[in-house]
Coordinates of C-alpha atoms in Angstrom, one line a residue:
M1 CA 126.1 -36.1 -166.4
V2 CA 128.0 -39.0 -164.7
S3 CA 125.8 -41.3 -162.7
R4 CA 126.7 -42.2 -159.1
R5 CA 127.2 -45.8 -160.1
N6 CA 129.6 -44.9 -162.9
F7 CA 131.4 -42.5 -160.6
I8 CA 131.8 -45.1 -157.9
G9 CA 133.0 -47.7 -160.4
A10 CA 135.7 -45.3 -161.7
A11 CA 136.7 -44.4 -158.1
V12 CA 137.0 -48.1 -157.2
T13 CA 139.3 -48.7 -160.2
A14 CA 141.6 -45.8 -159.2
T15 CA 141.6 -46.5 -155.5
A16 CA 142.1 -50.2 -155.8
G17 CA 145.0 -49.8 -158.2
I18 CA 143.8 -52.7 -160.4
T19 CA 143.0 -51.7 -163.9
I20 CA 139.6 -52.8 -165.2
L21 CA 140.1 -53.5 -168.9
P22 CA 138.2 -54.8 -171.9
S23 CA 138.2 -58.6 -172.3
K24 CA 140.6 -58.5 -175.2
V25 CA 143.4 -57.5 -172.9
I26 CA 142.5 -59.4 -169.8
A27 CA 145.1 -62.1 -170.5
G28 CA 147.9 -59.8 -171.4
L29 CA 149.8 -56.7 -170.3
G30 CA 147.5 -54.3 -172.1
H31 CA 150.1 -52.6 -174.2
K32 CA 152.9 -53.8 -176.4
P33 CA 156.2 -52.3 -175.1
P34 CA 158.7 -50.8 -177.5
S35 CA 161.8 -52.8 -178.3
D36 CA 164.3 -50.3 -176.8
K37 CA 166.0 -51.6 -173.7
L38 CA 166.0 -49.6 -170.4
N39 CA 169.3 -48.7 -168.7
I40 CA 168.7 -50.0 -165.1
A41 CA 170.8 -49.5 -162.0
G42 CA 170.5 -51.6 -158.9
I43 CA 170.9 -50.2 -155.3
G44 CA 171.3 -53.0 -152.7
V45 CA 172.2 -56.0 -154.9
G46 CA 173.6 -58.6 -152.5
G47 CA 170.3 -60.2 -151.4
K48 CA 166.7 -59.8 -152.7
G49 CA 168.0 -57.1 -155.1
F50 CA 170.0 -59.7 -157.0
T51 CA 166.8 -61.7 -157.6
N52 CA 164.9 -58.6 -158.7
L53 CA 167.7 -57.7 -161.2
R54 CA 167.8 -61.2 -162.6
Y55 CA 164.1 -60.8 -163.5
M56 CA 165.1 -57.4 -165.2
E57 CA 168.0 -58.6 -167.3
T58 CA 165.9 -58.4 -170.4
E59 CA 167.2 -54.8 -170.2
N60 CA 170.6 -53.3 -169.8
I61 CA 172.0 -53.6 -166.2
V62 CA 174.3 -50.6 -166.4
A63 CA 175.2 -49.8 -162.7
L64 CA 175.4 -51.7 -159.4
C65 CA 175.6 -50.0 -156.0
D66 CA 176.1 -51.7 -152.7
V67 CA 177.7 -50.6 -149.4
D68 CA 179.2 -54.2 -149.0
Q69 CA 181.4 -55.0 -151.9
D70 CA 182.0 -58.6 -150.7
Y71 CA 178.2 -59.4 -150.3
A72 CA 177.4 -57.8 -153.6
G73 CA 180.4 -59.5 -155.3
R74 CA 179.2 -63.0 -154.5
N75 CA 176.5 -62.9 -157.2
A76 CA 175.7 -59.5 -158.7
Y77 CA 179.2 -58.4 -159.6
R78 CA 179.9 -61.7 -161.2
R79 CA 176.7 -61.9 -163.2
W80 CA 176.9 -58.3 -164.6
P81 CA 180.7 -57.6 -164.8
Q82 CA 180.2 -54.9 -167.4
A83 CA 178.0 -52.8 -165.0
K84 CA 179.8 -49.8 -163.3
K85 CA 180.3 -50.4 -159.5
Y86 CA 179.5 -47.9 -156.7
M87 CA 179.2 -47.9 -152.9
D88 CA 177.3 -44.5 -152.6
Y89 CA 174.1 -44.1 -154.7
R90 CA 174.6 -40.3 -154.5
D91 CA 177.9 -40.7 -156.4
M92 CA 176.2 -43.0 -158.9
F93 CA 173.5 -40.5 -159.7
D94 CA 176.1 -37.7 -160.0
Q95 CA 178.5 -39.6 -162.2
N96 CA 176.3 -41.9 -164.3
K97 CA 173.9 -40.1 -166.6
D98 CA 172.9 -43.2 -168.6
I99 CA 170.6 -44.5 -165.9
E100 CA 166.9 -44.4 -166.8
A101 CA 165.4 -46.7 -164.0
V102 CA 166.4 -47.9 -160.6
M103 CA 165.8 -51.0 -158.6
I104 CA 166.2 -50.4 -154.8
A105 CA 166.5 -53.3 -152.3
T106 CA 168.4 -51.8 -149.3
P107 CA 167.4 -52.2 -145.7
D108 CA 164.1 -50.4 -144.8
H109 CA 165.6 -47.2 -143.4
T110 CA 167.4 -46.4 -146.7
H111 CA 164.5 -46.9 -149.1
A112 CA 163.1 -43.4 -149.2
L113 CA 166.1 -41.3 -149.9
P114 CA 167.5 -42.9 -153.0
A115 CA 163.9 -43.4 -154.3
V116 CA 163.2 -39.7 -154.0
M117 CA 166.5 -38.7 -155.5
A118 CA 165.9 -41.0 -158.5
M119 CA 162.4 -39.7 -159.1
R120 CA 163.5 -36.1 -158.9
Q121 CA 165.9 -36.9 -161.7
G122 CA 163.1 -38.4 -163.8
K123 CA 164.2 -42.0 -163.2
H124 CA 161.6 -44.8 -162.8
V125 CA 161.7 -46.7 -159.5
F126 CA 161.2 -50.3 -158.4
L127 CA 161.4 -50.3 -154.6
Q128 CA 161.3 -53.4 -152.4
K129 CA 158.8 -53.7 -149.6
P130 CA 158.1 -52.3 -147.1
L131 CA 158.0 -49.2 -149.3
T132 CA 159.4 -47.0 -146.5
H133 CA 160.4 -46.9 -142.9
S134 CA 157.8 -44.3 -141.8
V135 CA 154.4 -43.0 -142.6
Y136 CA 155.7 -39.6 -143.7
E137 CA 158.2 -41.2 -146.1
S138 CA 155.3 -43.1 -147.7
R139 CA 153.4 -39.9 -148.3
I140 CA 156.4 -38.2 -149.8
L141 CA 157.1 -41.1 -152.2
Q142 CA 153.5 -41.0 -153.4
E143 CA 153.6 -37.3 -154.0
T144 CA 157.0 -37.3 -155.7
A145 CA 156.0 -40.1 -158.1
V146 CA 153.0 -38.1 -159.2
R147 CA 154.9 -34.9 -159.5
Y148 CA 157.6 -36.3 -161.7
G149 CA 155.4 -38.7 -163.6
V150 CA 157.7 -41.7 -163.3
A151 CA 156.7 -45.4 -163.5
T152 CA 156.9 -47.0 -160.0
Q153 CA 156.4 -50.4 -158.5
M154 CA 156.7 -51.9 -154.9
G155 CA 158.3 -55.3 -154.6
N156 CA 155.2 -57.1 -153.3
Q157 CA 155.0 -59.6 -156.2
G158 CA 151.8 -61.2 -155.0
N159 CA 150.1 -58.0 -156.0
S160 CA 150.5 -59.0 -159.7
D161 CA 149.5 -62.6 -159.2
E162 CA 146.2 -64.4 -159.8
G163 CA 145.1 -64.9 -156.2
I164 CA 144.5 -61.2 -155.3
R165 CA 142.5 -60.7 -158.5
L166 CA 140.2 -63.6 -157.8
I167 CA 139.7 -62.3 -154.2
C168 CA 138.8 -58.9 -155.5
E169 CA 136.4 -60.2 -158.1
W170 CA 134.7 -62.5 -155.6
I171 CA 134.2 -59.9 -153.0
W172 CA 133.2 -57.2 -155.4
A173 CA 130.6 -59.6 -156.9
G174 CA 129.1 -60.1 -153.4
A175 CA 130.2 -63.8 -153.1
I176 CA 130.5 -63.6 -149.3
G177 CA 128.4 -60.5 -148.7
E178 CA 129.6 -57.5 -146.7
V179 CA 133.0 -58.0 -145.0
N180 CA 133.3 -56.6 -141.5
H181 CA 136.2 -58.6 -140.2
V182 CA 139.5 -60.0 -141.5
D183 CA 142.2 -62.0 -139.7
T184 CA 145.8 -62.1 -141.1
W185 CA 148.9 -63.8 -139.8
T186 CA 152.5 -64.7 -140.6
N187 CA 155.1 -67.2 -139.3
R188 CA 157.7 -64.4 -139.2
P189 CA 160.0 -63.4 -137.6
I190 CA 162.4 -66.2 -138.6
W191 CA 165.3 -64.0 -137.4
P192 CA 166.2 -63.0 -133.9
Q193 CA 164.3 -60.0 -132.3
G194 CA 163.9 -58.6 -128.9
L195 CA 167.7 -58.2 -128.8
S196 CA 169.9 -56.2 -126.5
T197 CA 172.3 -53.8 -128.1
P198 CA 175.8 -55.4 -128.3
K199 CA 178.1 -54.2 -125.5
S200 CA 181.2 -54.2 -127.7
D201 CA 181.7 -53.3 -131.3
K202 CA 183.6 -55.2 -133.9
R203 CA 186.1 -54.2 -136.6
V204 CA 184.3 -53.1 -139.7
P205 CA 185.1 -55.4 -142.7
K206 CA 187.3 -53.8 -145.3
T207 CA 184.7 -54.3 -148.0
L208 CA 181.9 -52.6 -146.0
N209 CA 181.3 -48.9 -145.8
W210 CA 179.5 -48.8 -142.4
E211 CA 178.9 -45.1 -142.6
L212 CA 176.8 -45.6 -145.7
F213 CA 175.0 -48.6 -144.2
V214 CA 173.9 -46.5 -141.2
G215 CA 172.9 -43.7 -143.5
P216 CA 170.2 -41.5 -142.1
A217 CA 169.7 -43.6 -138.9
Q218 CA 171.2 -42.7 -135.6
W219 CA 174.9 -43.6 -135.5
R220 CA 175.9 -46.8 -133.8
A221 CA 179.1 -48.8 -134.0
Y222 CA 179.4 -51.8 -136.3
H223 CA 178.5 -55.3 -135.2
S224 CA 177.9 -58.4 -137.2
T225 CA 174.4 -58.8 -135.6
Y226 CA 173.2 -55.9 -137.7
H227 CA 174.6 -56.8 -141.1
P228 CA 174.4 -58.5 -143.6
W229 CA 171.2 -60.4 -142.5
N230 CA 169.6 -59.4 -139.2
W231 CA 169.0 -55.7 -139.8
R232 CA 165.2 -56.4 -139.7
G233 CA 165.5 -57.1 -136.0
W234 CA 166.5 -53.5 -135.2
W235 CA 164.1 -50.6 -135.1
D236 CA 166.6 -48.2 -136.6
F237 CA 167.1 -50.3 -139.7
G238 CA 164.0 -52.4 -140.1
T239 CA 160.3 -52.8 -139.2
G240 CA 160.2 -56.3 -137.8
A241 CA 157.8 -59.0 -138.9
L242 CA 155.0 -56.7 -139.8
G243 CA 157.2 -54.6 -142.1
D244 CA 158.6 -57.7 -143.7
M245 CA 155.4 -59.5 -144.5
G246 CA 152.6 -56.9 -144.1
C247 CA 152.8 -55.6 -147.6
H248 CA 152.3 -59.2 -148.9
I249 CA 149.7 -60.5 -146.5
L250 CA 147.6 -57.3 -146.0
D251 CA 147.7 -56.5 -149.7
P252 CA 144.5 -58.5 -150.7
V253 CA 142.7 -57.0 -147.7
F254 CA 143.7 -53.4 -148.5
R255 CA 142.9 -53.8 -152.2
A256 CA 139.7 -55.9 -152.2
L257 CA 138.1 -53.8 -149.4
L258 CA 139.1 -50.5 -150.9
L259 CA 140.9 -49.3 -147.7
Q260 CA 142.6 -46.0 -147.1
Y261 CA 143.5 -44.6 -143.7
P262 CA 142.6 -46.5 -140.6
E263 CA 140.7 -44.5 -138.0
A264 CA 142.1 -46.4 -135.1
V265 CA 144.8 -48.9 -134.2
E266 CA 146.0 -50.7 -131.1
A267 CA 148.5 -53.4 -130.4
S268 CA 150.0 -55.8 -127.8
S269 CA 153.1 -57.9 -128.0
T270 CA 155.8 -59.9 -126.2
P271 CA 158.5 -57.8 -124.5
F272 CA 160.6 -55.5 -126.7
N273 CA 163.1 -52.8 -126.1
I274 CA 164.2 -49.4 -127.2
D275 CA 166.3 -50.9 -130.0
S276 CA 164.7 -54.2 -131.1
P277 CA 161.1 -55.3 -132.0
P278 CA 159.2 -58.0 -130.1
N279 CA 159.2 -61.7 -131.0
A280 CA 155.4 -61.8 -131.4
E281 CA 152.7 -59.1 -131.8
F282 CA 149.0 -58.5 -132.3
V283 CA 147.7 -55.4 -134.1
R284 CA 144.1 -54.4 -134.6
Y285 CA 143.1 -51.8 -137.2
E286 CA 139.7 -50.2 -137.5
F287 CA 138.6 -48.7 -140.9
P288 CA 135.5 -46.6 -141.5
R289 CA 132.7 -47.3 -144.0
R290 CA 133.6 -46.8 -147.7
D291 CA 131.4 -46.1 -150.7
N292 CA 129.3 -49.1 -151.6
L293 CA 129.9 -51.0 -154.8
P294 CA 127.1 -51.9 -157.2
K295 CA 126.9 -55.5 -155.9
V296 CA 128.2 -55.2 -152.3
G297 CA 128.4 -52.7 -149.4
M298 CA 131.6 -51.7 -147.7
P299 CA 130.8 -51.4 -144.0
P300 CA 133.3 -50.5 -141.3
V301 CA 135.8 -53.3 -141.0
T302 CA 138.3 -54.6 -138.4
V303 CA 141.6 -56.1 -139.5
N304 CA 143.6 -58.2 -137.1
W305 CA 147.3 -59.0 -137.6
Y306 CA 149.2 -61.8 -135.8
D307 CA 152.8 -62.8 -136.0
G308 CA 155.6 -64.7 -134.1
G309 CA 153.5 -67.8 -133.6
L310 CA 150.3 -66.0 -132.5
M311 CA 147.3 -67.2 -134.6
P312 CA 143.7 -66.1 -135.1
P313 CA 140.8 -68.5 -134.2
R314 CA 140.5 -71.4 -136.6
P315 CA 137.3 -71.2 -138.7
E316 CA 134.8 -73.9 -137.8
E317 CA 134.3 -74.6 -141.5
L318 CA 137.8 -76.0 -141.9
Q319 CA 138.2 -79.8 -141.7
I320 CA 140.8 -81.2 -139.4
S321 CA 142.9 -82.3 -142.4
E322 CA 142.8 -78.8 -144.0
Q323 CA 145.5 -76.3 -143.4
M324 CA 144.7 -72.7 -142.3
G325 CA 146.4 -70.5 -144.9
D326 CA 149.8 -72.0 -145.8
N327 CA 153.1 -72.6 -144.1
D328 CA 154.0 -68.9 -144.1
G329 CA 150.7 -67.3 -143.2
G330 CA 147.5 -66.2 -144.7
C331 CA 144.3 -64.3 -144.3
I332 CA 140.6 -65.0 -143.8
F333 CA 137.8 -62.6 -144.8
Y334 CA 134.6 -62.9 -142.7
G335 CA 131.5 -61.8 -144.7
S336 CA 127.8 -61.6 -144.0
K337 CA 127.2 -64.6 -146.3
G338 CA 130.4 -66.6 -146.1
K339 CA 134.2 -66.6 -145.8
I340 CA 137.3 -66.5 -148.0
M341 CA 140.7 -67.9 -147.0
C342 CA 144.0 -67.5 -148.8
G343 CA 147.7 -68.2 -148.1
T344 CA 150.6 -65.8 -148.2
Y345 CA 150.8 -63.5 -151.2
A346 CA 147.0 -64.1 -151.6
Q347 CA 147.7 -67.5 -153.2
N348 CA 145.2 -70.3 -153.5
P349 CA 142.1 -68.4 -152.4
T350 CA 139.1 -70.6 -151.5
L351 CA 135.6 -70.2 -150.1
L352 CA 134.9 -71.8 -146.8
P353 CA 134.0 -74.5 -146.4
T354 CA 136.2 -75.5 -149.3
T355 CA 133.4 -77.8 -150.6
K356 CA 131.6 -74.7 -151.8
M357 CA 134.2 -74.3 -154.6
A358 CA 132.7 -77.3 -156.5
S359 CA 129.5 -75.4 -157.2
F360 CA 130.8 -71.9 -157.1
V361 CA 130.2 -69.9 -160.3
Q362 CA 133.2 -67.6 -160.8
P363 CA 132.4 -64.0 -161.6
Q364 CA 133.6 -62.8 -165.0
K365 CA 137.2 -61.8 -165.0
S366 CA 137.4 -58.0 -165.2
I367 CA 140.9 -57.3 -163.9
R368 CA 144.1 -57.1 -166.0
R369 CA 146.1 -60.3 -165.7
I370 CA 149.9 -60.4 -165.5
T371 CA 151.8 -63.5 -166.7
N372 CA 154.2 -65.3 -164.4
A373 CA 153.8 -62.7 -161.7
M374 CA 155.8 -64.6 -159.1
D375 CA 158.6 -65.4 -161.5
G376 CA 159.5 -62.1 -163.0
G377 CA 156.1 -60.9 -164.2
H378 CA 155.9 -58.3 -161.5
E379 CA 159.2 -56.8 -162.5
Q380 CA 158.4 -57.0 -166.2
D381 CA 155.1 -55.2 -165.7
W382 CA 157.1 -52.3 -164.2
I383 CA 159.5 -52.3 -167.1
R384 CA 156.6 -52.2 -169.5
A385 CA 155.2 -49.2 -167.7
C386 CA 158.6 -47.5 -167.8
K387 CA 158.7 -47.7 -171.6
E388 CA 155.3 -46.2 -172.1
E389 CA 154.6 -42.5 -172.5
K390 CA 153.4 -40.8 -169.4
S391 CA 150.3 -39.5 -171.1
S392 CA 149.1 -42.9 -172.1
R393 CA 150.9 -45.1 -169.5
L394 CA 149.1 -48.1 -168.0
E395 CA 150.6 -48.0 -164.5
A396 CA 152.1 -51.0 -162.9
S397 CA 149.9 -53.0 -160.5
S398 CA 151.6 -51.9 -157.3
N399 CA 152.6 -48.3 -158.3
F400 CA 153.2 -45.9 -155.5
N401 CA 149.8 -44.3 -155.7
Y402 CA 148.5 -47.7 -154.4
A403 CA 151.6 -49.0 -152.6
A404 CA 152.2 -45.9 -150.4
P405 CA 148.8 -46.0 -148.7
L406 CA 149.1 -49.8 -148.2
N407 CA 152.5 -49.2 -146.7
E408 CA 151.2 -46.5 -144.4
M409 CA 148.8 -49.2 -143.0
V410 CA 151.8 -51.5 -142.3
V411 CA 154.0 -48.9 -140.6
M412 CA 151.0 -47.6 -138.7
G413 CA 150.9 -51.1 -137.0
V414 CA 154.6 -50.7 -136.1
L415 CA 153.7 -47.4 -134.5
A416 CA 151.0 -49.0 -132.4
V417 CA 153.4 -51.7 -131.2
R418 CA 155.9 -49.1 -130.1
L419 CA 153.3 -47.0 -128.4
Q420 CA 151.4 -49.8 -126.7
S421 CA 152.4 -48.9 -123.1
L422 CA 149.8 -46.1 -123.4
Q423 CA 147.2 -48.9 -123.1
R424 CA 144.6 -47.3 -125.3
K425 CA 143.2 -47.4 -128.8
L426 CA 145.0 -44.8 -130.8
L427 CA 142.8 -42.5 -132.9
W428 CA 144.4 -41.6 -136.3
D429 CA 143.9 -38.5 -138.4
G430 CA 145.2 -39.9 -141.7
V431 CA 145.1 -36.7 -143.7
N432 CA 147.3 -34.8 -141.2
M433 CA 149.4 -37.9 -140.1
R434 CA 148.8 -37.6 -136.4
F435 CA 147.2 -39.3 -133.5
T436 CA 144.4 -37.2 -132.0
N437 CA 144.3 -38.7 -128.5
I438 CA 147.9 -38.4 -127.4
S439 CA 148.6 -35.4 -125.2
P440 CA 151.8 -33.6 -124.3
S441 CA 151.5 -35.0 -120.7
D442 CA 151.4 -38.7 -121.9
N443 CA 154.5 -40.8 -121.4
I444 CA 155.5 -44.3 -122.7
R445 CA 157.7 -46.7 -120.8
I446 CA 160.1 -48.8 -122.8
L447 CA 162.5 -51.4 -121.8
A448 CA 166.1 -50.2 -122.1
K449 CA 168.1 -52.9 -120.5
D450 CA 167.2 -56.5 -119.6
E451 CA 169.9 -58.5 -117.8
F452 CA 170.0 -61.8 -116.0
E453 CA 172.6 -63.6 -114.0
I454 CA 173.0 -66.3 -111.3
V455 CA 174.6 -65.1 -108.1
N456 CA 175.3 -67.7 -105.4
G457 CA 172.8 -70.0 -107.0
D458 CA 170.0 -67.3 -107.0
P459 CA 168.7 -65.7 -110.2
K460 CA 169.1 -61.9 -110.4
F461 CA 167.0 -59.9 -112.8
R462 CA 167.7 -56.3 -113.8
K463 CA 165.3 -54.5 -116.0
D464 CA 165.8 -50.8 -116.6
Y465 CA 163.1 -48.7 -118.4
Q466 CA 163.1 -45.4 -120.1
T467 CA 160.2 -43.0 -119.7
L468 CA 159.7 -40.9 -122.9
S469 CA 157.2 -38.3 -124.1
A470 CA 154.6 -40.3 -126.1
L471 CA 153.8 -37.3 -128.3
E472 CA 157.4 -36.5 -129.1
M473 CA 158.2 -40.2 -129.9
A474 CA 155.1 -40.6 -132.0
E475 CA 156.0 -37.5 -134.0
E476 CA 159.6 -38.8 -134.4
W477 CA 158.4 -42.3 -135.5
I478 CA 155.9 -40.8 -137.9
R479 CA 158.5 -38.6 -139.5
H480 CA 162.1 -39.5 -138.7
T481 CA 164.8 -37.0 -138.0
Y482 CA 167.7 -38.0 -140.3
R483 CA 171.3 -38.0 -139.1
T484 CA 173.3 -34.9 -139.9
G485 CA 174.7 -35.0 -143.5
W486 CA 171.6 -36.8 -144.9
E487 CA 169.0 -34.8 -146.7
Q488 CA 165.7 -34.4 -144.9
I489 CA 162.9 -35.0 -147.4

């Protein structure tokens, strides 16, 4: 018979997504990969995807796909001239049967479709964060990865680094007692948001296939404010600051506290409109009690998110000369016996006050370590998993079985921001992917137009609002309706 303690320990290992291994493999990857090289394709290779592929060029880079041939050609096409070039990933999958694994780093709204298509063909997938644009897409990617038995990894490289492992080991050992509150924050957005839709379109560059860029999103005319850089500032293409950094900064919170579905979420923000996210936002998540660990309980916990210059209260234990987090953000765990603070990507964790570290006896390391996580180790851990047999594979650190529920937390916060005019805490049924306290009679009011001009020396403001069914919009934002011609997954 399996004891409750052993059962909980096994459940923690599976839920947390961090493999507990014997000491002989703590310092390594756990398995020695075979020498055969993978045939890897890149989709979205003009920006972050180029960096990911550089960390993967221990393998064969056999195909490159990007809707913007000029943007991709600046670096990727020059570095891998032998790779076959495509603009449409559907053509690439149809025509190139040599591909074994795929790296995807497109805008958020085009993450899910190529990932699902690749997995259905038995191809391994490395997918940039946020994993998907919606809650439903996250659920589908998790289920598809399990069904087809492929190796997966989300591009939140801090998940493979040392900091998140230390935080987990400290909390699970009871170093700060039971955690019932966490504050998290980021300096993003560092791009324009709260924008009005351009009134006039521009000529599409000859090297850009705008139809493919828009993909499953609602059609809109091309404008340079959408591509190549500022797509994050538009709801149809991105998920704002929370989507950009949430999978990094909330990662140690989700993992160390063994979180799954929140039971409630609420938000407030600066003004935003029907097309573009706010410049600053606050989101509060509430999670229920989880099973206790042998050395610490897991009580209900509240997790707060701040961005756009909003900041949580400064802990009184910090000296005036000490920075809260780092320049890009951080998180603070509040426990019944102390506090832990870290920077972005869970880096440089410390007890508070920091003077406690001098006498702190570190718990024994129990979590698999990954070498050079922030400089290619995250990508190489995925490659290692790709090469292992499904039956004996040691999954990558942020495989979709872990990354998809984490991403659901992130895009749930985006939902709360967009539904905030309801002015209530939203109750969430995670299993069925629905809010339980939004009725058919509820409406939301969202800014549609915000104009300002001076007339005869006097300011004139014009704000037009749209009134929409809250239930219908919640359902649409949980599970997007794709544009005609794009497969509905």
